[in-house]
XYZ file of C-alpha atoms in Angstrom:
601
model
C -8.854 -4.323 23.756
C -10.151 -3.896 20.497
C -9.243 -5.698 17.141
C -6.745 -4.065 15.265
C -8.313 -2.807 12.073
C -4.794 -1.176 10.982
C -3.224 -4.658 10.644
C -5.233 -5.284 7.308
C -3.513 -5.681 4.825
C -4.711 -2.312 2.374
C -1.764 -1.961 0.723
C -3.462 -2.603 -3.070
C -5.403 0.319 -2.203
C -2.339 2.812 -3.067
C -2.764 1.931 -6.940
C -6.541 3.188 -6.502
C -4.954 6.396 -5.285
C -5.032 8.351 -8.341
C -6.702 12.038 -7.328
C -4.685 15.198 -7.159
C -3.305 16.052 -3.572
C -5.692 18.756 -3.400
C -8.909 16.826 -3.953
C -7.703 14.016 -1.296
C -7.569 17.030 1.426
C -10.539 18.727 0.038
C -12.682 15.256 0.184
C -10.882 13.225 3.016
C -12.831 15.295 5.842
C -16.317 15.163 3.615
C -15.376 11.076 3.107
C -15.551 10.421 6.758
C -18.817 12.318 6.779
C -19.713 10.234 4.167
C -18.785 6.948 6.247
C -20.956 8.254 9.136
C -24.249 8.200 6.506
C -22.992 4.299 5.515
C -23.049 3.686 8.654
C -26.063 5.259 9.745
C -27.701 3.396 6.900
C -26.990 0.273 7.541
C -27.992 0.956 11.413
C -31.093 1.972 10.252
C -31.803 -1.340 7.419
C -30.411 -3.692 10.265
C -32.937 -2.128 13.095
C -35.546 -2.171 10.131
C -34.991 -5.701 9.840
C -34.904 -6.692 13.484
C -38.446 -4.943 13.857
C -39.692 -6.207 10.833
C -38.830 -10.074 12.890
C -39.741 -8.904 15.798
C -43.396 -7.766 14.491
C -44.048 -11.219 13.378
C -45.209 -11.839 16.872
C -48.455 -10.942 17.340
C -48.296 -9.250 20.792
C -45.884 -7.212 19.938
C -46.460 -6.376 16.122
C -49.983 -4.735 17.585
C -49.044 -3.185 20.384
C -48.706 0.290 18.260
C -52.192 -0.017 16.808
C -53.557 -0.387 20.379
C -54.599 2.896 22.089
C -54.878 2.147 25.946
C -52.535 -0.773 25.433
C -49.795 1.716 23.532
C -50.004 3.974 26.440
C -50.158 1.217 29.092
C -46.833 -0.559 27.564
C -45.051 2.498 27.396
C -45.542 3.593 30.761
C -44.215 0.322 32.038
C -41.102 0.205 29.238
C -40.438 3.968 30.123
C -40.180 3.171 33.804
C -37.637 0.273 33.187
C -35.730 2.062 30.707
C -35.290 5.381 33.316
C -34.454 2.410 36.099
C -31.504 1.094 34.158
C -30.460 4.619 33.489
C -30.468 5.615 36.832
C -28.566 2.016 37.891
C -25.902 3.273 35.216
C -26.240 7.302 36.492
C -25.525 5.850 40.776
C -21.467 6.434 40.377
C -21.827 10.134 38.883
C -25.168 10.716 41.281
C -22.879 9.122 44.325
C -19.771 11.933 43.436
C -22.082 14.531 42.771
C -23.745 13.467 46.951
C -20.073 13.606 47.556
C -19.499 17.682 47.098
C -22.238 18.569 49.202
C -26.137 17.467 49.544
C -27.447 20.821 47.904
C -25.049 20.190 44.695
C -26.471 16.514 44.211
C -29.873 17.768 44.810
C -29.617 19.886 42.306
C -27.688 18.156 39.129
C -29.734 15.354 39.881
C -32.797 16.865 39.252
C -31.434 18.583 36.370
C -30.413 15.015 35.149
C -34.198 13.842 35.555
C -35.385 16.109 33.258
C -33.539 15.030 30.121
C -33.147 11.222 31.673
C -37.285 10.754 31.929
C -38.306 12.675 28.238
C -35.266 10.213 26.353
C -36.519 6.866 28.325
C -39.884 8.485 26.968
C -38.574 8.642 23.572
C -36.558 5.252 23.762
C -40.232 3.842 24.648
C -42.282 5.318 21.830
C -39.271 4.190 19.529
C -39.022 1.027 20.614
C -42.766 0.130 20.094
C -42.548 1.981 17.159
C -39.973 -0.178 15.265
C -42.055 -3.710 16.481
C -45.036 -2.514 15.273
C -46.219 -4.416 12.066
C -47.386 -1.228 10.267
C -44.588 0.895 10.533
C -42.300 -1.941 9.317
C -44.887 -1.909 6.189
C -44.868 1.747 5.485
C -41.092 2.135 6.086
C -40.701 2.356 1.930
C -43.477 4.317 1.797
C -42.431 7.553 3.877
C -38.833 7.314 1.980
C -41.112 7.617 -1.584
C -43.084 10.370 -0.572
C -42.560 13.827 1.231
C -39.259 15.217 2.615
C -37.852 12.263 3.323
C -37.132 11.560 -0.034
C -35.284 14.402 -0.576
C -32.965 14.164 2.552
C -32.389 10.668 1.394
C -31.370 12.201 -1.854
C -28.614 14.362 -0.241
C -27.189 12.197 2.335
C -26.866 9.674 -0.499
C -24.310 12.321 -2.238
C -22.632 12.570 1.188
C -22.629 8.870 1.254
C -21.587 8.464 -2.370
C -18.283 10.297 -0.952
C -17.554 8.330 2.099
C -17.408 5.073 -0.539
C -13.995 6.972 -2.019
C -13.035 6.807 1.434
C -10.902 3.788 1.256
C -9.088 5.236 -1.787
C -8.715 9.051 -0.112
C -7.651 7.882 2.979
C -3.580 7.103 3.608
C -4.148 4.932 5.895
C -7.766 4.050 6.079
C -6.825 0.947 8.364
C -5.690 3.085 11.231
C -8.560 5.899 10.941
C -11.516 2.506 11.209
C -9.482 1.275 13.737
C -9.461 4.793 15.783
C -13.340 4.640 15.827
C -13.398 1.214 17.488
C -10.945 2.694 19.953
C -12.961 5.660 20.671
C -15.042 3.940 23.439
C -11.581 3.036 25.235
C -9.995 6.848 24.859
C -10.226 10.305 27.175
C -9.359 11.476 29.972
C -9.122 9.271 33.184
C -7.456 10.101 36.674
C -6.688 7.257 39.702
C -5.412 8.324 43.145
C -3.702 6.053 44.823
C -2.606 5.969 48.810
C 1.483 5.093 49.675
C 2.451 4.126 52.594
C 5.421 5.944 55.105
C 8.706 4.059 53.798
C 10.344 1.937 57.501
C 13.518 3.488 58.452
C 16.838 1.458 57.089
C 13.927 -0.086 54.451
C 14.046 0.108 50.993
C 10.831 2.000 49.635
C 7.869 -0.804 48.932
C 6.429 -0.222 45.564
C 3.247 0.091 44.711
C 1.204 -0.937 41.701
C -1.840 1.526 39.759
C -3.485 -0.731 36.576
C -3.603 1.736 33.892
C -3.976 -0.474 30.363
C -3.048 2.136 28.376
C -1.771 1.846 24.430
C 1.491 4.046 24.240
C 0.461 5.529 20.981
C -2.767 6.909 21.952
C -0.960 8.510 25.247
C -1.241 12.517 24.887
C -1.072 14.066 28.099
C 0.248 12.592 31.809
C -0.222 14.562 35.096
C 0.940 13.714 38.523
C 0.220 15.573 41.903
C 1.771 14.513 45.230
C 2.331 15.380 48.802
C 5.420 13.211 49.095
C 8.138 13.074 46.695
C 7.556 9.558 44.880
C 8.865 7.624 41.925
C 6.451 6.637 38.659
C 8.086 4.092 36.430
C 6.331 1.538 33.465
C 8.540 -1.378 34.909
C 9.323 -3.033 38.313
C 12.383 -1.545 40.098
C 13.120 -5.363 40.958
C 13.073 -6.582 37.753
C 15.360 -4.224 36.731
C 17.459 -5.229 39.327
C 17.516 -9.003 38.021
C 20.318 -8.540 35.778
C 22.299 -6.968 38.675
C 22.180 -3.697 37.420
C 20.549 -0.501 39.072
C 16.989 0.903 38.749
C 18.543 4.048 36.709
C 21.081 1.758 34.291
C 18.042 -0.756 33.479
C 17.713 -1.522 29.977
C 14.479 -2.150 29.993
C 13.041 0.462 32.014
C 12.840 2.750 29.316
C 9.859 5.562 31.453
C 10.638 6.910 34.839
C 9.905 9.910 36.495
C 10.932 11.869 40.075
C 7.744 13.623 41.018
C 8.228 16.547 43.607
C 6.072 17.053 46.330
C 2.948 19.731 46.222
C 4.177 20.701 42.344
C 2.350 19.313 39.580
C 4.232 17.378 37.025
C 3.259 17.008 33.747
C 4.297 14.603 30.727
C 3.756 15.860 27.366
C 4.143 13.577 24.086
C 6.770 15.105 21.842
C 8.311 17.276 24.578
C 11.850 16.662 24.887
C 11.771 16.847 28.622
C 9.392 13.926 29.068
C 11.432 10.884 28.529
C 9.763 8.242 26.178
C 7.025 5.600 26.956
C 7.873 1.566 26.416
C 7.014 0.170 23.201
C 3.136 -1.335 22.501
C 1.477 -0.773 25.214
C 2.051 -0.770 29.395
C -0.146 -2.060 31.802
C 0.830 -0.862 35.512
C 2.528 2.223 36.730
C 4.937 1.314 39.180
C 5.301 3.615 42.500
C 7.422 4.204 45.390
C 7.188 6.785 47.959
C 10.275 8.417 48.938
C 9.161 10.741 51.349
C 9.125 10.599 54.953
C 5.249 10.378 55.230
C 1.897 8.441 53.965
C 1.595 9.735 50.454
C -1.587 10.398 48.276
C -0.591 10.437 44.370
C -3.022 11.910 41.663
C -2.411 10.394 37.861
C -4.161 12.052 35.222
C -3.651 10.425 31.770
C -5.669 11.608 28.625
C -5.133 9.608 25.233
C -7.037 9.808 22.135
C -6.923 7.425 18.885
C -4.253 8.083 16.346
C -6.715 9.278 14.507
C -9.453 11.478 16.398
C -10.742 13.246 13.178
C -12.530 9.715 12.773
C -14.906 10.725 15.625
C -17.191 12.194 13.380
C -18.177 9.008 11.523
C -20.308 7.792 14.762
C -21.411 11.248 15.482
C -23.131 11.609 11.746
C -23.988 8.208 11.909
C -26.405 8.815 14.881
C -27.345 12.267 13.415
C -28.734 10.183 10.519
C -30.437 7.378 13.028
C -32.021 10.051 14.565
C -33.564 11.912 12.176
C -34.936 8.932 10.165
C -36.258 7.838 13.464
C -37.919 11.095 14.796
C -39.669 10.909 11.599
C -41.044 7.466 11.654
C -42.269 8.345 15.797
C -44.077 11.052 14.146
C -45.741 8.989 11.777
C -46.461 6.245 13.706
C -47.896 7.978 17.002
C -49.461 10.773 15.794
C -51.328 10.230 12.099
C -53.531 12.565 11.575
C -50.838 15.050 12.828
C -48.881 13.493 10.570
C -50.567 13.912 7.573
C -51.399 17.475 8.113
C -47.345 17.624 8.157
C -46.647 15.438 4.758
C -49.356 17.541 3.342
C -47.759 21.131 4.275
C -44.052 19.976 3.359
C -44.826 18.418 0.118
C -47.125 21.893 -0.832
C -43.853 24.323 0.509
C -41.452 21.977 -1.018
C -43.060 22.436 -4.495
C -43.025 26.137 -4.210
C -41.255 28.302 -6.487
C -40.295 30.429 -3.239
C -38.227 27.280 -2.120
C -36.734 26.712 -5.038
C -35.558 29.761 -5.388
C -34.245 30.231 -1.921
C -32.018 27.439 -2.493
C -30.908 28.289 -5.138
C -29.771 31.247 -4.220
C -28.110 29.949 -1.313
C -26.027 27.487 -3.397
C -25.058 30.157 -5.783
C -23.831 32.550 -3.089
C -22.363 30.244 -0.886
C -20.412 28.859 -3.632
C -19.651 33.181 -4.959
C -18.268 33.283 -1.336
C -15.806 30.838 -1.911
C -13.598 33.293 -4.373
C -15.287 36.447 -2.969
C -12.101 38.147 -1.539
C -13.055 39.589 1.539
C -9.868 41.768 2.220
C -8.892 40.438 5.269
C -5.863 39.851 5.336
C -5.333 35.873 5.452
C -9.010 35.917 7.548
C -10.997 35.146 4.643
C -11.595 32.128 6.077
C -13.034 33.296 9.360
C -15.152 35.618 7.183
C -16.533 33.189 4.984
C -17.960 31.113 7.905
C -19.284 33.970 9.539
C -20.922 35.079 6.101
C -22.128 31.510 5.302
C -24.351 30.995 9.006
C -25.512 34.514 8.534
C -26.347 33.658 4.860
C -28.028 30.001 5.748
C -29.954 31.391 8.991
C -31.664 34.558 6.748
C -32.594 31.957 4.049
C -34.126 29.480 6.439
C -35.871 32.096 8.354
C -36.846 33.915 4.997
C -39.179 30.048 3.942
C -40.629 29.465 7.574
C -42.118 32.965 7.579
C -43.655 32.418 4.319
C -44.257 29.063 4.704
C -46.964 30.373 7.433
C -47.844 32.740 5.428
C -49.239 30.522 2.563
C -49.818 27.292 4.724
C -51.958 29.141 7.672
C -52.872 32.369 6.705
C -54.138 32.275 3.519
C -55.720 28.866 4.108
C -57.735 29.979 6.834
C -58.254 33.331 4.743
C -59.391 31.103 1.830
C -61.871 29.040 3.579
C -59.236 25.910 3.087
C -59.154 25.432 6.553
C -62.721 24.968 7.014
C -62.104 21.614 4.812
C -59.653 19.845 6.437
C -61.320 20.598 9.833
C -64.499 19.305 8.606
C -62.179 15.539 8.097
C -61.736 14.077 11.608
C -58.981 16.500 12.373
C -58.740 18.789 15.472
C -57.862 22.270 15.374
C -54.859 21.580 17.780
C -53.494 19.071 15.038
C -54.119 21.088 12.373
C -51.393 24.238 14.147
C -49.647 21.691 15.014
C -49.389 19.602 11.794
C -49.091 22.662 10.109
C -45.723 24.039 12.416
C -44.205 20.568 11.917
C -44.566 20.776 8.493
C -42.484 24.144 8.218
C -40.338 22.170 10.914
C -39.324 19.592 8.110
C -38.706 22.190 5.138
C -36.768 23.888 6.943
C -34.815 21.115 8.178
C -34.421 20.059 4.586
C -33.587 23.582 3.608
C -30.731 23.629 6.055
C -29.159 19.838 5.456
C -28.787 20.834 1.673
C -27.412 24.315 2.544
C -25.120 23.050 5.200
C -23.969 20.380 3.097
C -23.333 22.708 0.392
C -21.533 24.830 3.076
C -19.148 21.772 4.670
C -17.972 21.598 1.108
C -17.093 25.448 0.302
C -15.332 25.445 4.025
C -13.335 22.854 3.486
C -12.047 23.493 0.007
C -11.596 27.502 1.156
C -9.097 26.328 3.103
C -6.960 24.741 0.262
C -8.045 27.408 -2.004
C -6.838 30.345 0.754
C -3.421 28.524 1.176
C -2.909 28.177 -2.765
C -3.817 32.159 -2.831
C -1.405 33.093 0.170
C 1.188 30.581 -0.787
C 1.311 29.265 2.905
C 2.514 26.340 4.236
C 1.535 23.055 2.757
C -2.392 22.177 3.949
C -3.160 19.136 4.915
C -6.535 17.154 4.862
C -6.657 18.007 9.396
C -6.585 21.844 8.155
C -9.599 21.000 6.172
C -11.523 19.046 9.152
C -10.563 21.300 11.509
C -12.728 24.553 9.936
C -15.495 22.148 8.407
C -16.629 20.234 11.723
C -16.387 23.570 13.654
C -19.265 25.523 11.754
C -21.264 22.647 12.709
C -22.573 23.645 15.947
C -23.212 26.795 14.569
C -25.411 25.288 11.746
C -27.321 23.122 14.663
C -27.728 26.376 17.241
C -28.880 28.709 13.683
C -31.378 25.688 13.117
C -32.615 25.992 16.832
C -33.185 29.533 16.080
C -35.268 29.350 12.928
C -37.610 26.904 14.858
C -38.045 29.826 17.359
C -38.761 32.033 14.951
C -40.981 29.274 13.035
C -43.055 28.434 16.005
C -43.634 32.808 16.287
C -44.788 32.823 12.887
C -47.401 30.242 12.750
C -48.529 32.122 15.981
C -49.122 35.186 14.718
C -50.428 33.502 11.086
C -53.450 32.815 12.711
C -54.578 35.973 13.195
C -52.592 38.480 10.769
C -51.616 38.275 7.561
C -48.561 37.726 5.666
C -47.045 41.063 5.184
C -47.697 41.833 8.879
C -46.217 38.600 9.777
C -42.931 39.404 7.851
C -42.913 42.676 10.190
C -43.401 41.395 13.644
C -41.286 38.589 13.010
C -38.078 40.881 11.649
C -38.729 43.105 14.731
C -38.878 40.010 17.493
C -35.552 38.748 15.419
C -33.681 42.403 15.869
C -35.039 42.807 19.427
C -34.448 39.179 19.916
C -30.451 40.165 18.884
C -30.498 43.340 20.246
C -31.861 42.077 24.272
C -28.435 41.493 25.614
C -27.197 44.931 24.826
C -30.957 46.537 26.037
C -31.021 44.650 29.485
C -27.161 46.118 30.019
C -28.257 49.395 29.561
C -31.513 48.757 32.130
C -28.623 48.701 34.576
C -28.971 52.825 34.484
C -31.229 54.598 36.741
C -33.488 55.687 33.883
C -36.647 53.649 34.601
C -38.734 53.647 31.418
C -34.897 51.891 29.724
C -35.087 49.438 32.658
C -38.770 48.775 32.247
C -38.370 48.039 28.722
C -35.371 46.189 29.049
C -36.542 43.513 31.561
C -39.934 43.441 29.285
C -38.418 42.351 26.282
C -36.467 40.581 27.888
C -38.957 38.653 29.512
C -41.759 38.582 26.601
C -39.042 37.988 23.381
C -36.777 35.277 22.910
C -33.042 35.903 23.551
C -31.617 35.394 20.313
C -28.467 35.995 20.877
C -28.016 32.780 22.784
C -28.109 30.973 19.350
C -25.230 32.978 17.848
C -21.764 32.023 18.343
C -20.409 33.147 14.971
C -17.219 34.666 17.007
C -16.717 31.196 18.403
C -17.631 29.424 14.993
C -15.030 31.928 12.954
C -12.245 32.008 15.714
C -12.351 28.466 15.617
C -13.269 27.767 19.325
C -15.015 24.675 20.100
C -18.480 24.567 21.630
C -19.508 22.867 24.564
C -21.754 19.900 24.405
C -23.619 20.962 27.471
C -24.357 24.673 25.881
C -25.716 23.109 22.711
C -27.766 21.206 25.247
C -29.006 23.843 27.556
C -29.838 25.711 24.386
C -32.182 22.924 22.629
C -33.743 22.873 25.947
C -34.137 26.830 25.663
C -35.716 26.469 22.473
C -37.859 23.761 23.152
C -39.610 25.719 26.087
C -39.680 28.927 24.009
C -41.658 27.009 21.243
C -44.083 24.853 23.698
C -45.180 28.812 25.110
C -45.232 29.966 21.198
C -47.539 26.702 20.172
C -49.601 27.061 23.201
C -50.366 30.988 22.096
C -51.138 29.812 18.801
C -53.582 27.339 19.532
C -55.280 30.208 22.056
C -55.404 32.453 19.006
C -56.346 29.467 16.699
C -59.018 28.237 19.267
C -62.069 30.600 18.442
C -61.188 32.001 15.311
C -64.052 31.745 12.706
C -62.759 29.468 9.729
C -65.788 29.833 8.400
């Protein structure tokens, strides 16, 4: 069990409490955004300052500066990393063996190909981190380049999550709901009864469950026998002399019919209450006439689930400082070709004024009444991706544009390749570049955006007088636009890795054209390879062709899903990533064909 956090005693915090009711719910969600950066942060100082020991040795600290021994050590750390992953993976690899030998076959080898690329990455980070010159140029990469400026705006984020303590009611219980989100979901036991003996009473059986009474949500029980399910011993309640049913103490029982699925819903007024605290054992008795075979199902969830989102942005923010420094560390020259294009597109006027312009309508969305009658809000999110995802896409085209094109147009090229600098790291410094401004592009938009969303809501309820809104209205609609920010994201690295394709050879204004026609027929293949379903060939020829050649599109946008508020999947979010990924490595590879014999000179 884990410490209670709610037991502090916060109570001086109430004469801190001095915002308007409408600020608390606009800011409460964006605070525990906010504690998700703090946390991140201090991940990120504390693993800074464990490599920064660690590098003291000297065969580890230049391990990273050693080419055949880099390789060599990763190899062998890779290999024991994806070992312990499969030693955790045997009970989920053993079940899926367990529905049939083609079925495990098949999800394990699906597993293998994201388990071997992260105990890849978990290698390169790990020597990364011990390696005494990344430790050295850690403040270094957050003075210079985009870093510095996604520092800048996760600080605001971060600068909110500090009012946490003094938005929050009870900010006790909400920190005390993350440390019980490793111990929360959904679990299910089956346990075997035997046949009650004739003139016997029924023996009881015993099922370890642990569970806090609080955090209990949903109960489900399936049987084949008709049993009883109670939190307390049906001879302890007899102690007293009294009967099972007139026990005092035996405040949770339940008859559970055979073959009909019985569930037990918190709040419902036909599911009689749980003990007090917490209960550790479920007790059961068959009643039948046969063996029976009982199925529990019991989902819980913190008091406060909203406060799932703090470790979520906390390893967002891990992560991206940490993809960064990899980049840096293991490929340099790539590297710089990658500072060097960011810090030229981030100075542009072009970028400027793309933001800008994204704040400004963004924000003119917010009072924009979009005639919808109590929708606006579904509207605005729908607006907002569209609005973000056009922006983004608008700076990576013209990013390769002015980075590639004209470069290798105005003999620039020729100078960096003349410096100890490949052609394949120049594309590919040069797409990574783009990469991070657009990245940076779309954490200050999306920031901007998780603000408008969640004071829309407030602002809509004010407008429609509606019931009062509470801060979970505001969470609710904010966190929900956030897959839709990470799939549009996915999207304009698509389009990105396209662009600097077709840079190498064309210019500009013919890049702005192909790309806008692969992004409509990119939209648009869905509806084309429905209507190759005819018998007309020449529609089914070109449907399967663009379907084959252009990227589906479509498989980014869920704005119905983002605006209806239905949740997303993890595993499509994953499946996707690995959809773009594959889609970019054939778009890189076609660049560097193009790139390969074209005269710089």
């Amino acid at each position: 069990m884990s410490p209670d956090v709610s037991a502090l005693p916060l109570g001086f915090l109430d004469s801190l409490r001095i915002f308007p009711e409408f600020i608390v719910n606009w800011l409460t969600p964006l605070s525990l955004m906010g504690v998700g950066v703090l946390t991140g942060f201090v991940i990120l100082l504390v693993l800074w300052g464990l490599g920064a020991a660690l590098s003291r040795i000297p065969a580890l600290g230049e391990i990273a500066e050693s080419g055949s021994l880099r390789w060599f050590m990763l190899a062998g750390l890779g290999a024991a990393l994806l070992a312990g992953m499969t030693a955790l993976m045997l009970p989920t690899f053993a079940g899926w063996f367990h529905e049939g030998a083609v079925v495990g076959l098949r999800n394990t080898a699906f597993s293998y190909l994201v388990l071997i690329p992260l105990a890849a990455a978990l290698g390169m980070t790990i020597i990364t981190l011990v390696s005494r010159r990344t430790v050295s140029e850690v403040p270094l990469s957050l003075r210079e380049g985009v870093l510095l400026h996604i520092s800048v705006v996760l600080s605001i984020v971060a600068f909110v999550g500090l009012l946490s303590p003094i938005l929050l009611e009870a900010p006790g219980e909400v920190f005390a709901s993350v440390m019980r989100l490793p111990h929360v979901g959904e679990s299910t036991q089956t346990v075997n009864l035997p046949a009650p003996k004739l003139g016997e009473a029924p023996p009881e059986s015993i099922m370890p469950v642990d569970a806090v009474t609080k955090e209990v949500v949903r109960m489900s029980f399936l049987t084949d026998q008709p049993v009883e399910v109670s939190t307390k011993s049906a001879a302890a309640a007899d102690g007293d002399g009294a009967t099972p049913a007139e026990g005092a103490d035996r405040t949770f029982s339940m008859d559970i019919r055979a073959d009909q699925r019985v569930h037990w819903l918190r709040g419902s007024p036909t599911s009689p209450p749980l003990p007090e605290g917490t209960f550790e054992q479920l007790y059961i008795r068959n009643v039948g006439e046969g063996p029976a075979t009982l199925e529990v199902t019991i989902e819980t969830r913190p008091p406060f689930p909203q406060a799932e989102i703090i470790p979520i942005t906390a390893l967002f923010v891990v992560l991206l400082y940490l993809v960064y420094l990899v980049q840096r560390s293991w490929m340099p020259r790539l590297s710089a070709v990658s500072l060097a294009t960011s810090i030229s597109e981030i100075a542009q006027p072009m970028f400027l004024i793309l933001v800008g312009l994204g704040i400004f309508l963004l924000l003119f969305f917010l009072f924009l009444p979009f005639h919808t009658f109590g929708e606006d809000i579904k509207m605005l999110k729908n607006t907002g991706l569209q609005l973000v995802l056009v922006l983004c896409i608008i700076q990576a085209i013209w990013a390769a544009g002015t980075s590639v094109s004209e470069e290798i147009e105005g003999r620039t090229a020729l100078t960096v390749l003349s410096k100890p600098i490949t052609r394949i790291q120049f594309i590919m410094g040069k797409f990574l570049g783009i990469v991070w401004t657009v990245a940076l592009m779309f954490i200050i938009l999306g920031t901007v955006f998780l603000f408008v969303v969640s004071y829309k809501v407030i602002y809509d309820g004010r407008e429609t007088a509606a019931n009062a809104v509470v801060w979970q209205d505001c969470y609710f609609e904010m966190t929900r636009i956030v897959p839709g920010l990470a799939l549009a994201f996915m999207e304009t690295v698509v389009l990105t890795a396209i662009s600097v394709a077709i840079s190498t050879r064309l210019s500009m204004l013919a890049n702005f054209s192909i790309s806008f026609g692969i992004y409509v027929l990119g939209h648009l293949t869905p509806l084309i390879v429905q209507s190759s379903v005819a018998d007309f060939e020449p529609v089914k020829f070109v449907g399967q062709l663009i379907a084959t050649v252009f990227p589906v599109l479509d498989h980014f946008n869920i704005e119905a899903a983002v605006s209806g508020g239905t949740s997303v999947p993890l595993e499509y979010l994953g499946w996707a990533l690995l959809y773009c990924m594959m889609y970019v490595t054939l778009a890189m590879l076609l660049a560097l064909v193009l790139f390969e014999d074209r005269d710089v000179a």
